[in-house]
Structures are given as C-alpha cells and as structure tokens.
C-alpha cells in the first residue's frame, strides 16, 4: 500500500488516559501504512499521561494536539478534525482508542466515501472474539430505545431513525462542514446518535459498509468490562447515558415525542442502571446517584434551537 492511497485522509483519535490502547490499536495501523496522517487529541488527565502520549506521538510521527482540559469525545474530535482540515485533509477516519482497523479496511471505507461524499460510513464492528458488536442501529422514536438494525423486523411499523456508532466512522470534509461536526452539548455518549441525525437532515445518508470491518475492545476507554453486560460501569456511563437521552430529545424531537420520552425517563434510567447488573447496588449507591443527577440535568436542559427528526432508513454498500 502506497502513501498516495491515503493522501486525502486523516485518522483522528481522542485520547483520555489511554496511551496503552493507542500502542495496542493505533500503532499497528500507523506502522502498516507509512505516511498515513494521524492526529491524536489528548484530553488532559494528568502530566504523566500527557508525557506518555507525547513521547508515543513523537516516536510514531503522529500530530499531537494537547488540550489543557477534558473536552469530551465530541469536543476532542472537533478539535482533531479542525487540525486535519488545516493540514489540507479532506477525508476523516474518526477512531476510538479501543478500536482497531487494518489498513486495507480503511481503504474500503475511504473508497465508499469517495463514491458517496454525502454518506457517513461505518464498518461492521466486531468484538475480539469475532462476534458482531455493531452492524447498524436504530433509535426508536416512540420510546428512545436503541436496537440493532438487524432486529428491525421484530417491530414492524415502528418509527425509527438510523445511527452509527462513533467507534469508527469515515466522513468527507464536505459532509462534516454541512453538519458542523459533533455537538458540544453531550460530552460523552449520544453525540454519535445526533451526528447521524444531522447527516440525514443535511440530505446525506448513514451507511454500514458490510465489506469492511474493525475490532472494538468494548469499554476499553472506560476500564476493563465497563461496557460488558452485567458488569458495573462508571459514574460517567450512567450519568451521561441518562442525561443525554433527554438532551437528544430536547434538541431533536417533535413536541409529542419529546413529552413521551420525558414521561418515561425514570424507567429508561433504570434500564441504563440495569446494564451493570443488580448486584452492584448491594455495595454501591453510585449508579443511583449518577442516574438521579443525569435525570435532573437532562430534564432541566434547554437547547438554544432544535430540529425535527427524520425517519430515513439505513442502506448498505
């Protein structure tokens, strides 16, 4: 593979205390495709982590953007894409530190976006054991639940809008500029749901490229097991998943849907807590506190402006 294959591309990764994951997942991609332009945004954790990521970036030839504060996932990605744009890149692979993708799979995503510039593209994302973690997802507008697109036939006739996981996304500069990047209002979780929604509102499409794959060590950036079913998760996981469901509703739903989502906020919050299993509540009240605060702040959120939803379906390449 030659450097010219990726002449228009920048890989953008947001680091938050995850230098070890960059070594495990990003370094192999970088070394297999010399000349690939990589931008790492470091959301500040502490001086020692900043020193580690700085040394790694210098060794690997990555461009490092140091943020003095933690901007969250969306804010960090926005900063990284802005730097890539300054460097003249016109396609962006947005990649989690805990996601790995071979160079030939990057090529497939880049080819898909080159053919369809107004399409946001994700590969199929596999777990390390080879099972499917993500191959398209739907947001159900009646209740705010999220389900895999492949299960859409189980609930015929329900209103949905498709979205793609932010773990691995390819997007053109044209589409990125049209949608304005990620919203800064989320910090963590649900920002990829809204990005997908914005793409649809801008006349674009969200697509899973079924011929490409990446691997996701689920929850790696939140600690081992943080996203595994039945295992306790972080305070941030509970708080932002509960809060941001309501933020999304306030920003993007019509009045009737928004009111319905708000009415079922408590059972929705309990579903988020339940992902960590009930045994966690025997030793810690942290999940309940995080969810309660997420409910409080989500219900109090008022956007400067909001947009109406779309129900355009997914497609495959």
Short mmCIF file of C-alpha atoms in Angstrom, two decimals:
data_model
loop_
_atom_site.label_atom_id
_atom_site.label_comp_id
_atom_site.label_asym_id
_atom_site.label_seq_id
_atom_site.Cartn_x
_atom_site.Cartn_y
_atom_site.Cartn_z
CA UNK A 1 0.00 0.00 0.00
CA UNK A 2 1.46 3.35 -1.02
CA UNK A 3 1.27 6.70 0.71
CA UNK A 4 -0.82 8.06 -2.16
CA UNK A 5 -3.74 5.82 -1.19
CA UNK A 6 -4.26 7.96 1.89
CA UNK A 7 -3.17 11.36 0.58
CA UNK A 8 -6.54 12.93 1.42
CA UNK A 9 -7.07 11.10 4.71
CA UNK A 10 -6.51 11.93 8.35
CA UNK A 11 -7.15 9.45 11.16
CA UNK A 12 -8.42 11.35 14.21
CA UNK A 13 -8.28 9.78 17.67
CA UNK A 14 -9.17 11.29 21.05
CA UNK A 15 -7.00 10.12 23.92
CA UNK A 16 -8.10 10.22 27.54
CA UNK A 17 -5.73 8.28 29.74
CA UNK A 18 -5.49 5.56 27.10
CA UNK A 19 -1.92 5.64 25.78
CA UNK A 20 -1.69 1.88 26.22
CA UNK A 21 -4.67 1.45 23.88
CA UNK A 22 -3.02 3.71 21.29
CA UNK A 23 0.01 1.44 21.38
CA UNK A 24 -2.17 -1.64 21.03
CA UNK A 25 -4.58 -0.44 18.34
CA UNK A 26 -3.38 2.70 16.55
CA UNK A 27 0.31 1.90 16.36
CA UNK A 28 -0.16 -1.21 14.15
CA UNK A 29 -2.28 0.78 11.68
CA UNK A 30 0.26 3.58 11.59
CA UNK A 31 3.20 1.26 11.03
CA UNK A 32 1.42 -0.74 8.33
CA UNK A 33 0.70 2.41 6.32
CA UNK A 34 3.75 4.71 6.48
CA UNK A 35 2.81 8.28 5.71
CA UNK A 36 -0.75 7.91 6.97
CA UNK A 37 -1.63 11.22 8.63
CA UNK A 38 -2.72 10.66 12.23
CA UNK A 39 -3.98 13.35 14.59
CA UNK A 40 -4.21 12.47 18.29
CA UNK A 41 -6.06 14.87 20.59
CA UNK A 42 -5.11 14.44 24.22
CA UNK A 43 -7.90 15.35 26.60
CA UNK A 44 -5.89 16.22 29.70
CA UNK A 45 -5.87 13.71 32.55
CA UNK A 46 -2.55 14.35 34.28
CA UNK A 47 1.02 15.35 33.48
CA UNK A 48 2.31 11.79 33.45
CA UNK A 49 -0.24 10.66 30.85
CA UNK A 50 0.45 13.74 28.75
CA UNK A 51 4.17 12.92 28.82
CA UNK A 52 3.46 9.32 27.75
CA UNK A 53 1.24 10.25 24.83
CA UNK A 54 3.66 12.99 23.77
CA UNK A 55 6.56 10.53 23.67
CA UNK A 56 4.50 8.00 21.72
CA UNK A 57 3.32 10.56 19.19
CA UNK A 58 6.85 11.81 18.61
CA UNK A 59 8.14 8.27 18.15
CA UNK A 60 5.40 7.34 15.69
CA UNK A 61 5.28 10.64 13.78
CA UNK A 62 1.72 11.45 14.82
CA UNK A 63 0.49 15.00 15.11
CA UNK A 64 -0.45 15.66 18.71
CA UNK A 65 -2.95 18.28 19.85
CA UNK A 66 -2.79 18.92 23.59
CA UNK A 67 -5.98 20.14 25.22
CA UNK A 68 -5.48 21.77 28.63
CA UNK A 69 -8.89 20.43 29.70
CA UNK A 70 -11.07 17.41 29.01
CA UNK A 71 -13.30 18.42 26.08
CA UNK A 72 -15.16 15.11 25.97
CA UNK A 73 -15.35 12.83 22.95
CA UNK A 74 -17.20 15.15 20.57
CA UNK A 75 -15.24 18.24 21.55
CA UNK A 76 -11.96 16.38 21.16
CA UNK A 77 -12.96 15.05 17.76
CA UNK A 78 -13.98 18.52 16.61
CA UNK A 79 -10.57 19.84 17.62
CA UNK A 80 -8.77 17.00 15.83
CA UNK A 81 -10.74 17.36 12.61
CA UNK A 82 -10.10 21.11 12.63
CA UNK A 83 -6.36 20.43 12.80
CA UNK A 84 -6.63 17.87 9.98
CA UNK A 85 -8.50 20.42 7.86
CA UNK A 86 -5.72 22.93 8.45
CA UNK A 87 -3.35 20.30 7.11
CA UNK A 88 -5.36 20.05 3.89
CA UNK A 89 -7.04 16.68 4.52
CA UNK A 90 -10.50 16.14 3.03
CA UNK A 91 -11.49 12.76 4.49
CA UNK A 92 -11.50 11.82 8.16
CA UNK A 93 -11.50 8.45 9.89
CA UNK A 94 -12.83 9.02 13.40
CA UNK A 95 -11.50 6.20 15.55
CA UNK A 96 -11.78 5.24 19.21
CA UNK A 97 -8.54 4.32 21.02
CA UNK A 98 -10.10 0.93 21.79
CA UNK A 99 -10.92 0.24 18.14
CA UNK A 100 -8.51 -1.38 15.69
CA UNK A 101 -8.80 -1.44 11.91
CA UNK A 102 -6.38 -2.84 9.32
CA UNK A 103 -5.14 -0.52 6.58
CA UNK A 104 -6.91 -2.45 3.82
CA UNK A 105 -10.23 -1.98 5.65
CA UNK A 106 -9.54 1.74 5.91
CA UNK A 107 -9.11 1.74 2.14
CA UNK A 108 -12.56 0.19 1.70
CA UNK A 109 -14.18 2.87 3.84
CA UNK A 110 -12.31 5.61 2.01
CA UNK A 111 -13.41 4.24 -1.36
CA UNK A 112 -17.03 4.12 -0.15
CA UNK A 113 -16.98 7.77 0.92
CA UNK A 114 -15.15 8.84 -2.24
CA UNK A 115 -18.02 7.34 -4.26
CA UNK A 116 -20.70 8.80 -1.98
CA UNK A 117 -19.31 12.01 -0.41
CA UNK A 118 -22.51 12.81 1.47
CA UNK A 119 -22.55 9.46 3.25
CA UNK A 120 -21.38 8.81 6.80
CA UNK A 121 -19.87 5.31 6.75
CA UNK A 122 -19.12 2.75 9.44
CA UNK A 123 -17.63 -0.71 9.02
CA UNK A 124 -19.09 -3.74 10.71
CA UNK A 125 -17.54 -3.65 14.16
CA UNK A 126 -16.60 -6.96 15.73
CA UNK A 127 -15.69 -7.97 19.24
CA UNK A 128 -12.26 -9.53 19.74
CA UNK A 129 -13.89 -12.99 19.60
CA UNK A 130 -15.27 -12.24 16.12
CA UNK A 131 -18.92 -11.80 17.07
CA UNK A 132 -20.76 -8.71 15.87
CA UNK A 133 -20.76 -5.74 18.24
CA UNK A 134 -22.22 -3.24 15.75
CA UNK A 135 -23.60 -3.52 12.21
CA UNK A 136 -26.14 -0.69 12.26
CA UNK A 137 -28.51 0.59 14.91
CA UNK A 138 -31.93 2.23 15.11
CA UNK A 139 -33.28 4.79 17.53
CA UNK A 140 -36.98 4.16 18.19
CA UNK A 141 -38.81 7.47 18.30
CA UNK A 142 -41.70 6.19 20.40
CA UNK A 143 -39.63 5.46 23.49
CA UNK A 144 -35.96 6.34 22.87
CA UNK A 145 -34.74 2.76 22.97
CA UNK A 146 -31.85 1.66 20.79
CA UNK A 147 -31.89 -1.64 18.94
CA UNK A 148 -29.74 -3.29 16.29
CA UNK A 149 -30.95 -2.64 12.74
CA UNK A 150 -30.91 -6.38 12.05
CA UNK A 151 -33.76 -6.69 14.61
CA UNK A 152 -35.96 -4.14 12.86
CA UNK A 153 -38.23 -6.92 11.55
CA UNK A 154 -39.18 -7.81 15.13
CA UNK A 155 -41.03 -4.49 15.49
CA UNK A 156 -42.64 -3.72 12.13
CA UNK A 157 -44.22 -0.34 11.58
CA UNK A 158 -42.48 1.50 14.43
CA UNK A 159 -40.88 4.85 13.66
CA UNK A 160 -37.10 4.73 13.71
CA UNK A 161 -34.11 6.80 12.72
CA UNK A 162 -30.78 5.08 11.98
CA UNK A 163 -27.47 5.94 13.59
CA UNK A 164 -23.87 4.80 13.50
CA UNK A 165 -21.50 4.18 16.40
CA UNK A 166 -18.75 6.75 16.86
CA UNK A 167 -16.24 3.95 17.47
CA UNK A 168 -15.21 4.00 13.80
CA UNK A 169 -16.59 6.45 11.23
CA UNK A 170 -15.45 7.73 7.83
CA UNK A 171 -16.71 11.12 6.69
CA UNK A 172 -15.85 13.60 3.96
CA UNK A 173 -14.91 17.20 4.65
CA UNK A 174 -17.94 18.32 2.63
CA UNK A 175 -20.35 16.39 4.84
CA UNK A 176 -18.52 17.30 8.05
CA UNK A 177 -18.84 21.00 7.22
CA UNK A 178 -22.53 20.63 6.33
CA UNK A 179 -23.38 19.05 9.68
CA UNK A 180 -21.00 21.15 11.77
CA UNK A 181 -19.25 18.24 13.44
CA UNK A 182 -20.30 16.88 16.82
CA UNK A 183 -22.41 18.87 19.23
CA UNK A 184 -20.52 20.03 22.32
CA UNK A 185 -23.64 19.57 24.48
CA UNK A 186 -23.17 15.84 25.08
CA UNK A 187 -19.57 15.43 26.31
CA UNK A 188 -19.87 11.65 26.21
CA UNK A 189 -22.46 9.26 24.70
CA UNK A 190 -25.30 10.05 22.28
CA UNK A 191 -23.21 12.54 20.28
CA UNK A 192 -22.90 9.94 17.52
CA UNK A 193 -26.69 9.49 17.51
CA UNK A 194 -27.14 13.20 16.87
CA UNK A 195 -24.33 13.33 14.29
CA UNK A 196 -26.15 10.64 12.32
CA UNK A 197 -29.38 12.60 12.64
CA UNK A 198 -27.69 15.76 11.39
CA UNK A 199 -26.36 13.88 8.36
CA UNK A 200 -29.89 12.83 7.45
CA UNK A 201 -31.21 16.36 7.94
CA UNK A 202 -28.46 17.64 5.63
CA UNK A 203 -29.66 15.29 2.86
CA UNK A 204 -26.95 12.69 3.42
CA UNK A 205 -27.07 9.01 4.32
CA UNK A 206 -25.74 6.84 7.14
CA UNK A 207 -24.41 3.54 5.91
CA UNK A 208 -22.74 0.40 7.18
CA UNK A 209 -20.14 -0.83 4.69
CA UNK A 210 -20.68 -4.55 5.10
CA UNK A 211 -17.46 -5.38 3.27
CA UNK A 212 -15.29 -3.62 5.84
CA UNK A 213 -14.66 -4.46 9.48
CA UNK A 214 -12.99 -3.10 12.58
CA UNK A 215 -12.49 -4.64 16.01
CA UNK A 216 -13.66 -2.99 19.20
CA UNK A 217 -12.40 -3.93 22.64
CA UNK A 218 -15.69 -2.83 24.19
CA UNK A 219 -15.33 -0.40 27.05
CA UNK A 220 -11.55 -0.19 26.81
CA UNK A 221 -11.52 3.57 27.31
CA UNK A 222 -13.67 3.25 30.45
CA UNK A 223 -11.81 0.36 32.03
CA UNK A 224 -11.98 -3.37 31.52
CA UNK A 225 -15.54 -4.64 31.45
CA UNK A 226 -17.12 -1.22 31.78
CA UNK A 227 -19.46 -1.84 28.87
CA UNK A 228 -19.89 -5.59 29.27
CA UNK A 229 -23.40 -6.75 30.09
CA UNK A 230 -23.97 -7.41 33.77
CA UNK A 231 -20.79 -5.70 34.99
CA UNK A 232 -20.75 -2.45 36.94
CA UNK A 233 -19.95 0.62 34.88
CA UNK A 234 -18.52 4.05 35.54
CA UNK A 235 -20.31 7.03 37.06
CA UNK A 236 -19.89 8.80 33.70
CA UNK A 237 -21.54 5.92 31.87
CA UNK A 238 -24.70 6.11 33.97
CA UNK A 239 -24.84 9.89 34.23
CA UNK A 240 -24.32 10.74 30.57
CA UNK A 241 -26.44 7.93 29.14
CA UNK A 242 -29.38 9.04 31.29
CA UNK A 243 -28.80 12.77 30.78
CA UNK A 244 -28.05 12.68 27.08
CA UNK A 245 -31.12 10.69 26.13
CA UNK A 246 -33.07 13.71 27.35
CA UNK A 247 -30.66 16.17 25.74
CA UNK A 248 -31.18 14.45 22.41
CA UNK A 249 -34.96 14.59 22.85
CA UNK A 250 -34.89 18.29 23.70
CA UNK A 251 -32.69 19.10 20.72
CA UNK A 252 -34.20 16.90 18.02
CA UNK A 253 -37.71 15.62 18.71
CA UNK A 254 -41.13 16.99 17.92
CA UNK A 255 -43.21 18.07 20.93
CA UNK A 256 -45.28 14.88 21.29
CA UNK A 257 -42.26 12.58 21.11
CA UNK A 258 -40.27 14.75 23.50
CA UNK A 259 -43.05 14.73 26.08
CA UNK A 260 -43.38 10.95 25.77
CA UNK A 261 -39.66 10.46 26.30
CA UNK A 262 -39.72 12.69 29.36
CA UNK A 263 -42.66 10.78 30.87
CA UNK A 264 -40.75 7.53 30.75
CA UNK A 265 -37.45 9.00 31.96
CA UNK A 266 -37.39 7.04 35.22
CA UNK A 267 -37.88 3.55 33.71
CA UNK A 268 -35.39 4.47 30.96
CA UNK A 269 -32.86 5.47 33.62
CA UNK A 270 -33.43 2.17 35.44
CA UNK A 271 -32.72 0.30 32.21
CA UNK A 272 -29.36 2.08 31.99
CA UNK A 273 -28.53 1.15 35.60
CA UNK A 274 -29.59 -2.45 34.95
CA UNK A 275 -26.91 -2.83 32.29
CA UNK A 276 -24.46 -3.04 35.17
CA UNK A 277 -26.42 -5.76 36.96
CA UNK A 278 -28.37 -5.51 40.20
CA UNK A 279 -25.59 -6.92 42.38
CA UNK A 280 -23.67 -3.64 42.02
CA UNK A 281 -26.35 -1.92 44.11
CA UNK A 282 -25.54 -4.16 47.10
CA UNK A 283 -22.18 -2.45 47.53
CA UNK A 284 -22.57 0.99 45.96
CA UNK A 285 -25.22 3.66 45.53
CA UNK A 286 -23.13 5.37 42.88
CA UNK A 287 -25.23 4.13 39.92
CA UNK A 288 -28.41 5.50 41.53
CA UNK A 289 -26.76 8.82 42.35
CA UNK A 290 -25.35 9.15 38.83
CA UNK A 291 -28.69 8.31 37.22
CA UNK A 292 -30.61 10.69 39.51
CA UNK A 293 -28.26 13.53 38.64
CA UNK A 294 -28.50 12.62 34.97
CA UNK A 295 -32.30 12.81 35.20
CA UNK A 296 -32.16 16.16 36.98
CA UNK A 297 -29.78 17.73 34.48
CA UNK A 298 -31.39 16.16 31.42
CA UNK A 299 -34.87 17.32 32.36
CA UNK A 300 -33.53 20.81 33.05
CA UNK A 301 -31.68 21.05 29.72
CA UNK A 302 -32.99 23.63 27.25
CA UNK A 303 -31.35 23.90 23.80
CA UNK A 304 -30.75 27.16 22.02
CA UNK A 305 -32.50 25.63 18.99
CA UNK A 306 -33.91 22.26 17.96
CA UNK A 307 -34.56 20.37 14.73
CA UNK A 308 -37.32 17.97 13.77
CA UNK A 309 -36.47 14.26 13.36
CA UNK A 310 -36.20 12.26 10.18
CA UNK A 311 -37.08 8.61 9.64
CA UNK A 312 -34.88 7.81 6.62
CA UNK A 313 -33.73 4.18 6.68
CA UNK A 314 -30.25 2.72 6.53
CA UNK A 315 -28.60 1.31 3.45
CA UNK A 316 -25.59 -0.88 2.74
CA UNK A 317 -22.74 -0.63 0.28
#
